Short mmCIF file of N, CA and C in Angstrom, two decimals:
data_model
loop_
_atom_site.label_atom_id
_atom_site.label_comp_id
_atom_site.label_asym_id
_atom_site.label_seq_id
_atom_site.Cartn_x
_atom_site.Cartn_y
_atom_site.Cartn_z
N MET A 12 75.93 143.53 142.25
CA MET A 12 75.87 144.62 143.18
C MET A 12 74.93 144.22 144.32
N ILE A 13 75.34 144.45 145.55
CA ILE A 13 74.51 144.15 146.71
C ILE A 13 73.80 145.41 147.15
N VAL A 14 72.49 145.33 147.26
CA VAL A 14 71.66 146.47 147.65
C VAL A 14 70.98 146.14 148.98
N PRO A 15 71.14 147.00 150.01
CA PRO A 15 70.40 146.77 151.25
C PRO A 15 68.90 146.77 150.95
N TYR A 16 68.19 145.83 151.51
CA TYR A 16 66.78 145.67 151.16
C TYR A 16 65.86 145.76 152.37
N PHE A 17 66.19 145.08 153.45
CA PHE A 17 65.32 145.02 154.62
C PHE A 17 66.16 144.97 155.88
N ALA A 18 65.78 145.74 156.88
CA ALA A 18 66.45 145.71 158.18
C ALA A 18 65.39 145.85 159.26
N ALA A 19 65.55 145.08 160.34
CA ALA A 19 64.55 145.15 161.41
C ALA A 19 65.17 144.79 162.75
N HIS A 20 64.61 145.36 163.78
CA HIS A 20 64.94 145.06 165.17
C HIS A 20 63.68 144.40 165.72
N LEU A 21 63.72 143.08 165.93
CA LEU A 21 62.54 142.34 166.35
C LEU A 21 62.57 142.15 167.86
N ASP A 22 61.64 142.78 168.56
CA ASP A 22 61.58 142.67 170.02
C ASP A 22 60.87 141.38 170.42
N ILE A 23 61.60 140.29 170.31
CA ILE A 23 61.07 138.97 170.64
C ILE A 23 62.23 138.13 171.17
N THR A 24 61.95 137.27 172.13
CA THR A 24 62.99 136.39 172.65
C THR A 24 63.27 135.31 171.63
N PRO A 25 64.51 135.18 171.16
CA PRO A 25 64.83 134.15 170.17
C PRO A 25 64.56 132.74 170.71
N VAL A 26 63.98 131.89 169.87
CA VAL A 26 63.66 130.51 170.23
C VAL A 26 64.28 129.61 169.17
N ALA A 27 64.96 128.56 169.62
CA ALA A 27 65.55 127.60 168.69
C ALA A 27 64.45 126.71 168.11
N LYS A 28 64.58 126.37 166.84
CA LYS A 28 63.60 125.50 166.19
C LYS A 28 63.72 124.09 166.78
N GLU A 29 62.59 123.56 167.20
CA GLU A 29 62.58 122.21 167.76
C GLU A 29 62.44 121.19 166.64
N ARG A 30 62.92 120.00 166.90
CA ARG A 30 62.82 118.93 165.91
C ARG A 30 61.36 118.50 165.74
N PRO A 31 61.00 118.06 164.54
CA PRO A 31 59.63 117.57 164.32
C PRO A 31 59.33 116.37 165.23
N ARG A 32 58.09 116.23 165.58
CA ARG A 32 57.66 115.13 166.45
C ARG A 32 56.72 114.22 165.66
N VAL A 33 56.53 113.00 166.17
CA VAL A 33 55.65 112.03 165.53
C VAL A 33 54.54 111.67 166.50
N ASN A 34 53.30 111.72 166.03
CA ASN A 34 52.16 111.26 166.81
C ASN A 34 52.17 109.74 166.75
N ARG A 35 52.31 109.10 167.89
CA ARG A 35 52.45 107.64 167.92
C ARG A 35 51.19 106.92 167.44
N ARG A 36 50.05 107.50 167.69
CA ARG A 36 48.80 106.83 167.29
C ARG A 36 48.58 106.90 165.79
N SER A 37 48.69 108.12 165.23
CA SER A 37 48.38 108.28 163.80
C SER A 37 49.61 108.19 162.90
N GLY A 38 50.79 108.38 163.49
CA GLY A 38 52.02 108.33 162.69
C GLY A 38 52.31 109.63 161.95
N THR A 39 51.50 110.66 162.16
CA THR A 39 51.73 111.93 161.47
C THR A 39 52.87 112.70 162.12
N ILE A 40 53.58 113.42 161.30
CA ILE A 40 54.70 114.24 161.77
C ILE A 40 54.20 115.67 161.92
N TYR A 41 54.57 116.32 163.02
CA TYR A 41 54.11 117.68 163.26
C TYR A 41 55.22 118.52 163.88
N THR A 42 55.09 119.83 163.73
CA THR A 42 56.01 120.78 164.35
C THR A 42 55.48 121.12 165.74
N PRO A 43 56.34 121.11 166.76
CA PRO A 43 55.88 121.42 168.12
C PRO A 43 55.24 122.81 168.20
N GLN A 44 54.27 122.96 169.10
CA GLN A 44 53.50 124.19 169.25
C GLN A 44 54.39 125.39 169.54
N LYS A 45 55.40 125.23 170.38
CA LYS A 45 56.29 126.35 170.74
C LYS A 45 56.96 126.92 169.49
N THR A 46 57.42 126.04 168.60
CA THR A 46 58.07 126.48 167.36
C THR A 46 57.06 127.14 166.44
N ARG A 47 55.86 126.56 166.31
CA ARG A 47 54.83 127.16 165.44
C ARG A 47 54.46 128.55 165.91
N ASP A 48 54.29 128.72 167.23
CA ASP A 48 53.93 130.04 167.78
C ASP A 48 55.03 131.06 167.53
N TYR A 49 56.28 130.65 167.71
CA TYR A 49 57.42 131.55 167.50
C TYR A 49 57.52 131.96 166.04
N GLU A 50 57.42 131.00 165.13
CA GLU A 50 57.51 131.31 163.70
C GLU A 50 56.37 132.23 163.26
N LYS A 51 55.18 132.02 163.83
CA LYS A 51 54.05 132.89 163.51
C LYS A 51 54.30 134.31 164.02
N ALA A 52 54.88 134.44 165.22
CA ALA A 52 55.20 135.77 165.77
C ALA A 52 56.24 136.47 164.91
N ILE A 53 57.27 135.74 164.47
CA ILE A 53 58.29 136.31 163.58
C ILE A 53 57.63 136.79 162.30
N ALA A 54 56.75 135.96 161.73
CA ALA A 54 56.06 136.32 160.48
C ALA A 54 55.27 137.62 160.66
N GLU A 55 54.60 137.77 161.79
CA GLU A 55 53.81 138.98 162.04
C GLU A 55 54.71 140.20 162.20
N PHE A 56 55.83 140.07 162.95
CA PHE A 56 56.77 141.17 163.12
C PHE A 56 57.33 141.60 161.76
N VAL A 57 57.77 140.62 160.96
CA VAL A 57 58.40 140.91 159.67
C VAL A 57 57.38 141.52 158.71
N ALA A 58 56.18 140.98 158.66
CA ALA A 58 55.14 141.52 157.77
C ALA A 58 54.84 142.98 158.11
N ALA A 59 54.79 143.30 159.40
CA ALA A 59 54.53 144.68 159.81
C ALA A 59 55.70 145.60 159.44
N ALA A 60 56.93 145.10 159.59
CA ALA A 60 58.12 145.92 159.29
C ALA A 60 58.35 146.07 157.79
N ALA A 61 57.86 145.13 156.99
CA ALA A 61 58.14 145.13 155.55
C ALA A 61 56.92 145.49 154.72
N GLN A 62 55.99 146.24 155.29
CA GLN A 62 54.74 146.57 154.59
C GLN A 62 54.94 147.20 153.23
N ASP A 63 55.82 148.17 153.14
CA ASP A 63 55.95 148.96 151.91
C ASP A 63 57.09 148.51 151.01
N LEU A 64 57.67 147.34 151.27
CA LEU A 64 58.79 146.88 150.45
C LEU A 64 58.29 146.33 149.12
N PRO A 65 59.01 146.64 148.04
CA PRO A 65 58.68 145.97 146.77
C PRO A 65 59.14 144.52 146.85
N ALA A 66 58.50 143.65 146.12
CA ALA A 66 58.88 142.24 146.12
C ALA A 66 60.22 142.06 145.42
N VAL A 67 60.98 141.06 145.83
CA VAL A 67 62.23 140.75 145.14
C VAL A 67 61.92 139.79 144.01
N ASN A 68 62.74 139.85 142.97
CA ASN A 68 62.60 138.92 141.86
C ASN A 68 63.04 137.54 142.30
N GLU A 69 62.46 136.52 141.70
CA GLU A 69 62.87 135.15 142.02
C GLU A 69 64.31 134.91 141.58
N ASP A 70 64.81 135.71 140.65
CA ASP A 70 66.17 135.55 140.15
C ASP A 70 67.21 136.18 141.06
N ASP A 71 66.79 137.02 141.98
CA ASP A 71 67.75 137.72 142.84
C ASP A 71 68.28 136.82 143.94
N ASP A 72 69.59 136.90 144.15
CA ASP A 72 70.23 136.19 145.25
C ASP A 72 70.21 137.11 146.46
N LEU A 73 69.98 136.55 147.64
CA LEU A 73 69.88 137.34 148.86
C LEU A 73 70.98 136.97 149.84
N TRP A 74 71.39 137.94 150.64
CA TRP A 74 72.26 137.67 151.79
C TRP A 74 71.50 138.11 153.02
N ILE A 75 71.77 137.45 154.15
CA ILE A 75 71.10 137.80 155.40
C ILE A 75 72.13 137.83 156.51
N ASP A 76 72.01 138.83 157.35
CA ASP A 76 72.88 138.99 158.52
C ASP A 76 71.95 139.05 159.73
N SER A 77 72.11 138.11 160.66
CA SER A 77 71.23 138.10 161.83
C SER A 77 72.05 137.99 163.10
N HIS A 78 71.61 138.71 164.12
CA HIS A 78 72.28 138.68 165.42
C HIS A 78 71.22 138.45 166.48
N PHE A 79 71.40 137.40 167.27
CA PHE A 79 70.45 137.01 168.30
C PHE A 79 70.96 137.45 169.66
N HIS A 80 70.16 138.20 170.39
CA HIS A 80 70.48 138.62 171.76
C HIS A 80 69.60 137.79 172.68
N LEU A 81 70.23 136.87 173.44
CA LEU A 81 69.49 135.90 174.24
C LEU A 81 69.61 136.15 175.73
N PRO A 82 68.56 135.83 176.48
CA PRO A 82 68.64 135.97 177.94
C PRO A 82 69.38 134.78 178.53
N GLY A 83 69.90 134.94 179.72
CA GLY A 83 70.53 133.82 180.42
C GLY A 83 71.83 133.37 179.79
N ARG A 84 72.33 132.23 180.28
CA ARG A 84 73.60 131.72 179.80
C ARG A 84 73.47 130.38 179.09
N ALA A 85 72.26 129.84 179.03
CA ALA A 85 72.05 128.55 178.39
C ALA A 85 72.30 128.68 176.89
N ARG A 86 73.20 127.86 176.38
CA ARG A 86 73.56 127.91 174.97
C ARG A 86 72.51 127.20 174.12
N LYS A 87 72.17 127.81 173.01
CA LYS A 87 71.26 127.21 172.05
C LYS A 87 72.02 127.04 170.74
N ASP A 88 71.64 126.05 169.96
CA ASP A 88 72.28 125.85 168.66
C ASP A 88 71.98 127.03 167.76
N LEU A 89 73.03 127.65 167.25
CA LEU A 89 72.86 128.81 166.38
C LEU A 89 72.10 128.43 165.12
N ASP A 90 72.38 127.23 164.58
CA ASP A 90 71.68 126.83 163.36
C ASP A 90 70.18 126.66 163.59
N SER A 91 69.78 126.23 164.79
CA SER A 91 68.35 126.10 165.10
C SER A 91 67.69 127.46 165.27
N LEU A 92 68.43 128.43 165.82
CA LEU A 92 67.91 129.79 165.93
C LEU A 92 67.70 130.39 164.54
N VAL A 93 68.70 130.19 163.67
CA VAL A 93 68.64 130.73 162.30
C VAL A 93 67.49 130.09 161.53
N LYS A 94 67.35 128.78 161.61
CA LYS A 94 66.30 128.08 160.86
C LYS A 94 64.91 128.57 161.27
N ALA A 95 64.69 128.75 162.58
CA ALA A 95 63.39 129.24 163.04
C ALA A 95 63.13 130.66 162.51
N LEU A 96 64.16 131.51 162.53
CA LEU A 96 64.02 132.87 162.00
C LEU A 96 63.69 132.84 160.51
N TRP A 97 64.45 132.06 159.74
CA TRP A 97 64.23 131.99 158.30
C TRP A 97 62.84 131.45 157.98
N ASP A 98 62.39 130.43 158.72
CA ASP A 98 61.06 129.88 158.47
C ASP A 98 59.98 130.91 158.78
N GLY A 99 60.18 131.71 159.82
CA GLY A 99 59.24 132.78 160.13
C GLY A 99 59.21 133.84 159.04
N ILE A 100 60.39 134.21 158.52
CA ILE A 100 60.45 135.20 157.44
C ILE A 100 59.77 134.64 156.19
N THR A 101 60.02 133.37 155.89
CA THR A 101 59.39 132.73 154.73
C THR A 101 57.87 132.70 154.91
N MET A 102 57.41 132.41 156.12
CA MET A 102 55.97 132.36 156.40
C MET A 102 55.31 133.72 156.16
N SER A 103 56.05 134.80 156.40
CA SER A 103 55.49 136.15 156.22
C SER A 103 55.27 136.49 154.75
N LYS A 104 56.05 135.90 153.86
CA LYS A 104 55.99 136.18 152.41
C LYS A 104 56.23 137.66 152.10
N ALA A 105 56.79 138.41 153.05
CA ALA A 105 56.99 139.85 152.86
C ALA A 105 58.39 140.19 152.37
N VAL A 106 59.38 139.35 152.68
CA VAL A 106 60.76 139.65 152.31
C VAL A 106 61.22 138.77 151.15
N TRP A 107 60.96 137.48 151.24
CA TRP A 107 61.29 136.56 150.15
C TRP A 107 60.19 135.51 150.04
N ALA A 108 60.14 134.87 148.88
CA ALA A 108 59.15 133.83 148.67
C ALA A 108 59.62 132.51 149.26
N ASP A 109 60.93 132.26 149.20
CA ASP A 109 61.50 131.01 149.70
C ASP A 109 62.92 131.27 150.16
N ASP A 110 63.32 130.64 151.25
CA ASP A 110 64.67 130.87 151.77
C ASP A 110 65.75 130.24 150.89
N LYS A 111 65.37 129.54 149.83
CA LYS A 111 66.38 129.01 148.91
C LYS A 111 67.06 130.13 148.12
N GLN A 112 66.49 131.35 148.16
CA GLN A 112 67.11 132.49 147.49
C GLN A 112 68.34 132.99 148.24
N VAL A 113 68.48 132.63 149.51
CA VAL A 113 69.61 133.09 150.32
C VAL A 113 70.87 132.33 149.89
N VAL A 114 71.87 133.08 149.45
CA VAL A 114 73.13 132.48 149.01
C VAL A 114 74.29 132.81 149.95
N SER A 115 74.07 133.75 150.86
CA SER A 115 75.11 134.12 151.81
C SER A 115 74.44 134.49 153.13
N ALA A 116 75.01 133.97 154.23
CA ALA A 116 74.42 134.24 155.54
C ALA A 116 75.51 134.44 156.58
N SER A 117 75.21 135.31 157.52
CA SER A 117 76.09 135.56 158.65
C SER A 117 75.19 135.66 159.87
N SER A 118 75.58 134.98 160.94
CA SER A 118 74.76 135.05 162.15
C SER A 118 75.64 134.92 163.38
N SER A 119 75.16 135.48 164.47
CA SER A 119 75.90 135.41 165.73
C SER A 119 74.90 135.49 166.88
N ALA A 120 75.36 135.11 168.07
CA ALA A 120 74.50 135.14 169.25
C ALA A 120 75.26 135.75 170.42
N THR A 121 74.55 136.54 171.20
CA THR A 121 75.09 137.11 172.43
C THR A 121 74.19 136.64 173.57
N TYR A 122 74.80 136.11 174.61
CA TYR A 122 74.05 135.56 175.74
C TYR A 122 74.09 136.50 176.93
N GLY A 123 73.11 136.36 177.83
CA GLY A 123 73.06 137.16 179.04
C GLY A 123 72.53 138.56 178.84
N CYS A 124 71.70 138.77 177.84
CA CYS A 124 71.14 140.09 177.55
C CYS A 124 69.90 140.35 178.40
N GLU A 125 69.77 141.59 178.87
CA GLU A 125 68.61 141.96 179.67
C GLU A 125 67.35 142.08 178.82
N GLN A 126 67.51 142.56 177.60
CA GLN A 126 66.37 142.70 176.70
C GLN A 126 66.61 141.85 175.46
N PRO A 127 66.09 140.62 175.44
CA PRO A 127 66.30 139.75 174.29
C PRO A 127 65.63 140.30 173.03
N HIS A 128 66.31 140.17 171.91
CA HIS A 128 65.77 140.62 170.63
C HIS A 128 66.60 140.04 169.50
N ILE A 129 66.18 140.32 168.27
CA ILE A 129 66.89 139.87 167.08
C ILE A 129 67.09 141.08 166.17
N VAL A 130 68.29 141.21 165.63
CA VAL A 130 68.57 142.24 164.63
C VAL A 130 68.84 141.49 163.32
N VAL A 131 68.09 141.84 162.29
CA VAL A 131 68.22 141.14 161.01
C VAL A 131 68.33 142.15 159.88
N GLN A 132 69.22 141.86 158.92
CA GLN A 132 69.38 142.67 157.71
C GLN A 132 69.38 141.72 156.52
N VAL A 133 68.70 142.12 155.46
CA VAL A 133 68.67 141.34 154.23
C VAL A 133 69.08 142.26 153.09
N GLY A 134 69.92 141.76 152.21
CA GLY A 134 70.34 142.51 151.04
C GLY A 134 70.10 141.69 149.78
N VAL A 135 70.02 142.37 148.66
CA VAL A 135 69.78 141.73 147.38
C VAL A 135 71.02 141.87 146.52
N GLN A 136 71.53 140.74 146.05
CA GLN A 136 72.61 140.76 145.07
C GLN A 136 71.91 140.57 143.73
N GLN A 137 71.81 141.65 142.98
CA GLN A 137 71.01 141.61 141.76
C GLN A 137 71.71 140.83 140.67
N VAL A 138 70.93 139.96 140.03
CA VAL A 138 71.44 139.18 138.91
C VAL A 138 70.85 139.69 137.62
N GLY A 139 69.55 139.92 137.61
CA GLY A 139 68.91 140.33 136.37
C GLY A 139 67.95 141.48 136.56
N GLY A 140 68.44 142.68 136.72
CA GLY A 140 67.55 143.82 136.77
C GLY A 140 67.34 144.38 138.16
N ALA A 141 66.47 145.37 138.24
CA ALA A 141 66.21 146.07 139.49
C ALA A 141 65.16 145.33 140.31
N ILE A 142 65.01 145.75 141.56
CA ILE A 142 63.99 145.16 142.42
C ILE A 142 62.64 145.61 141.89
N ALA A 143 61.78 144.64 141.61
CA ALA A 143 60.46 144.95 141.09
C ALA A 143 59.53 143.79 141.43
N PRO A 144 58.24 144.03 141.42
CA PRO A 144 57.32 142.93 141.67
C PRO A 144 57.52 141.84 140.63
N PRO A 145 57.44 140.56 141.03
CA PRO A 145 57.66 139.49 140.07
C PRO A 145 56.57 139.48 139.00
N SER A 146 56.97 139.19 137.77
CA SER A 146 56.00 139.13 136.68
C SER A 146 55.36 137.75 136.67
N ASN A 147 54.29 137.61 135.91
CA ASN A 147 53.62 136.31 135.82
C ASN A 147 54.45 135.32 135.02
N ALA A 148 55.22 135.83 134.07
CA ALA A 148 56.07 134.96 133.26
C ALA A 148 57.31 134.60 134.05
N ARG A 149 57.62 133.32 134.10
CA ARG A 149 58.82 132.89 134.83
C ARG A 149 60.03 133.10 133.92
N SER A 150 61.01 133.82 134.44
CA SER A 150 62.21 134.06 133.65
C SER A 150 63.31 133.13 134.14
N LYS A 151 64.16 132.73 133.24
CA LYS A 151 65.28 131.86 133.59
C LYS A 151 66.41 132.71 134.14
N ARG A 152 67.10 132.18 135.15
CA ARG A 152 68.24 132.88 135.74
C ARG A 152 69.37 132.90 134.73
N LYS A 153 69.91 134.07 134.50
CA LYS A 153 71.02 134.21 133.59
C LYS A 153 72.30 133.94 134.36
N ALA A 154 73.14 133.11 133.80
CA ALA A 154 74.40 132.79 134.46
C ALA A 154 75.31 134.00 134.36
N ALA A 155 75.53 134.64 135.47
CA ALA A 155 76.39 135.81 135.52
C ALA A 155 77.49 135.56 136.53
N ALA A 156 78.69 135.90 136.16
CA ALA A 156 79.81 135.72 137.08
C ALA A 156 79.68 136.74 138.20
N PRO A 157 79.90 136.30 139.45
CA PRO A 157 79.82 137.26 140.55
C PRO A 157 80.96 138.25 140.47
N PRO A 158 80.78 139.43 141.04
CA PRO A 158 81.86 140.40 141.01
C PRO A 158 83.08 139.86 141.76
N ALA A 159 84.24 140.25 141.31
CA ALA A 159 85.47 139.75 141.92
C ALA A 159 85.59 140.22 143.37
N ARG A 160 85.24 141.46 143.64
CA ARG A 160 85.32 141.99 144.99
C ARG A 160 84.12 142.90 145.22
N THR A 161 83.63 142.88 146.44
CA THR A 161 82.51 143.73 146.78
C THR A 161 82.59 144.12 148.25
N ARG A 162 81.87 145.15 148.62
CA ARG A 162 81.84 145.59 150.02
C ARG A 162 80.48 145.26 150.62
N HIS A 163 80.50 144.83 151.86
CA HIS A 163 79.25 144.62 152.59
C HIS A 163 78.68 146.01 152.86
N PRO A 164 77.41 146.27 152.53
CA PRO A 164 76.88 147.62 152.65
C PRO A 164 76.85 148.16 154.08
N ALA A 165 76.86 147.29 155.07
CA ALA A 165 76.78 147.77 156.45
C ALA A 165 78.14 148.13 157.03
N THR A 166 79.20 147.86 156.30
CA THR A 166 80.54 148.13 156.83
C THR A 166 81.33 148.99 155.86
N THR A 167 82.41 149.52 156.35
CA THR A 167 83.32 150.28 155.49
C THR A 167 84.70 149.66 155.55
N SER A 168 84.75 148.38 155.91
CA SER A 168 86.04 147.71 156.03
C SER A 168 86.55 147.32 154.65
N ALA A 169 87.64 146.59 154.64
CA ALA A 169 88.28 146.18 153.39
C ALA A 169 87.33 145.33 152.55
N PRO A 170 87.53 145.32 151.23
CA PRO A 170 86.68 144.53 150.35
C PRO A 170 86.76 143.04 150.70
N VAL A 171 85.67 142.34 150.44
CA VAL A 171 85.58 140.92 150.71
C VAL A 171 85.44 140.21 149.37
N ALA A 172 86.20 139.14 149.19
CA ALA A 172 86.10 138.38 147.95
C ALA A 172 84.79 137.61 147.94
N VAL A 173 84.11 137.60 146.79
CA VAL A 173 82.87 136.86 146.64
C VAL A 173 83.13 135.73 145.67
N ARG A 174 82.77 134.52 146.09
CA ARG A 174 82.97 133.36 145.22
C ARG A 174 81.68 132.59 145.10
N SER A 175 81.48 131.97 143.96
CA SER A 175 80.32 131.10 143.82
C SER A 175 80.64 129.79 144.52
N ARG A 176 79.61 128.96 144.74
CA ARG A 176 79.83 127.70 145.44
C ARG A 176 80.89 126.84 144.76
N SER A 177 80.89 126.82 143.43
CA SER A 177 81.83 125.97 142.71
C SER A 177 83.27 126.46 142.85
N GLN A 178 83.46 127.74 143.21
CA GLN A 178 84.81 128.28 143.35
C GLN A 178 85.35 128.17 144.76
N GLN A 179 84.51 127.81 145.72
CA GLN A 179 84.95 127.79 147.11
C GLN A 179 85.89 126.62 147.36
N GLU A 180 86.89 126.89 148.19
CA GLU A 180 87.83 125.86 148.57
C GLU A 180 87.31 125.19 149.83
N PRO A 181 87.67 123.91 150.05
CA PRO A 181 87.22 123.26 151.28
C PRO A 181 87.75 123.99 152.51
N ALA A 182 86.92 124.03 153.54
CA ALA A 182 87.31 124.73 154.76
C ALA A 182 88.48 124.01 155.43
N GLU A 183 89.40 124.81 155.94
CA GLU A 183 90.53 124.22 156.65
C GLU A 183 90.06 123.80 158.03
N THR A 184 90.60 122.70 158.52
CA THR A 184 90.20 122.24 159.84
C THR A 184 90.92 123.07 160.88
N ALA A 185 90.15 123.57 161.82
CA ALA A 185 90.72 124.41 162.87
C ALA A 185 91.12 123.53 164.05
N GLU A 186 92.15 123.95 164.76
CA GLU A 186 92.61 123.21 165.92
C GLU A 186 91.63 123.44 167.05
N LYS A 187 91.24 122.35 167.73
CA LYS A 187 90.30 122.46 168.83
C LYS A 187 91.06 122.83 170.09
N VAL A 188 90.62 123.89 170.76
CA VAL A 188 91.29 124.36 171.96
C VAL A 188 90.31 124.26 173.12
N SER A 189 90.73 123.59 174.21
CA SER A 189 89.86 123.52 175.39
C SER A 189 90.26 124.61 176.38
N PRO A 190 89.27 125.14 177.09
CA PRO A 190 89.58 126.19 178.06
C PRO A 190 90.42 125.64 179.20
N ALA A 191 91.29 126.48 179.74
CA ALA A 191 92.15 126.08 180.87
C ALA A 191 91.29 125.93 182.11
N ARG A 192 91.60 124.91 182.91
CA ARG A 192 90.81 124.67 184.14
C ARG A 192 91.58 125.05 185.35
#
């Protein structure tokens, strides 16, 4: 069963995660300052929005839906936007302990927005019990078959089939279409 867990409207301009850099003198690898500042800002926004949330169990699988509203027309890699957001959420420790709990994700970007922001929703697909603070004893994940059909809590559209990774079929190759000139 998927339970809505966290939703937020983050009034921040989305920033794509930059690649790690290497200090030529010392050889150390570091994250660029722009990315560190952005991830810290995301962590602060999320921590403030998720103050009263109970912690999720380490056994719970999470889904995340994120929509980025960006200024201008310059295209940014969606995967870099998502990674920076997820790292900021992980840094906050308010929604999840580690982004490895995310088993399903949906994201999109809209360009040319006057007020840049991010809309994010997180849901919990419960595997073993209700949402509760994690206990000190580590419990093993029980192998449970996912439900055959489920509805996304934010929509009232037709049911969507849920499959585990081992049940997924390889993606079909889509035909590449170039715009008419």
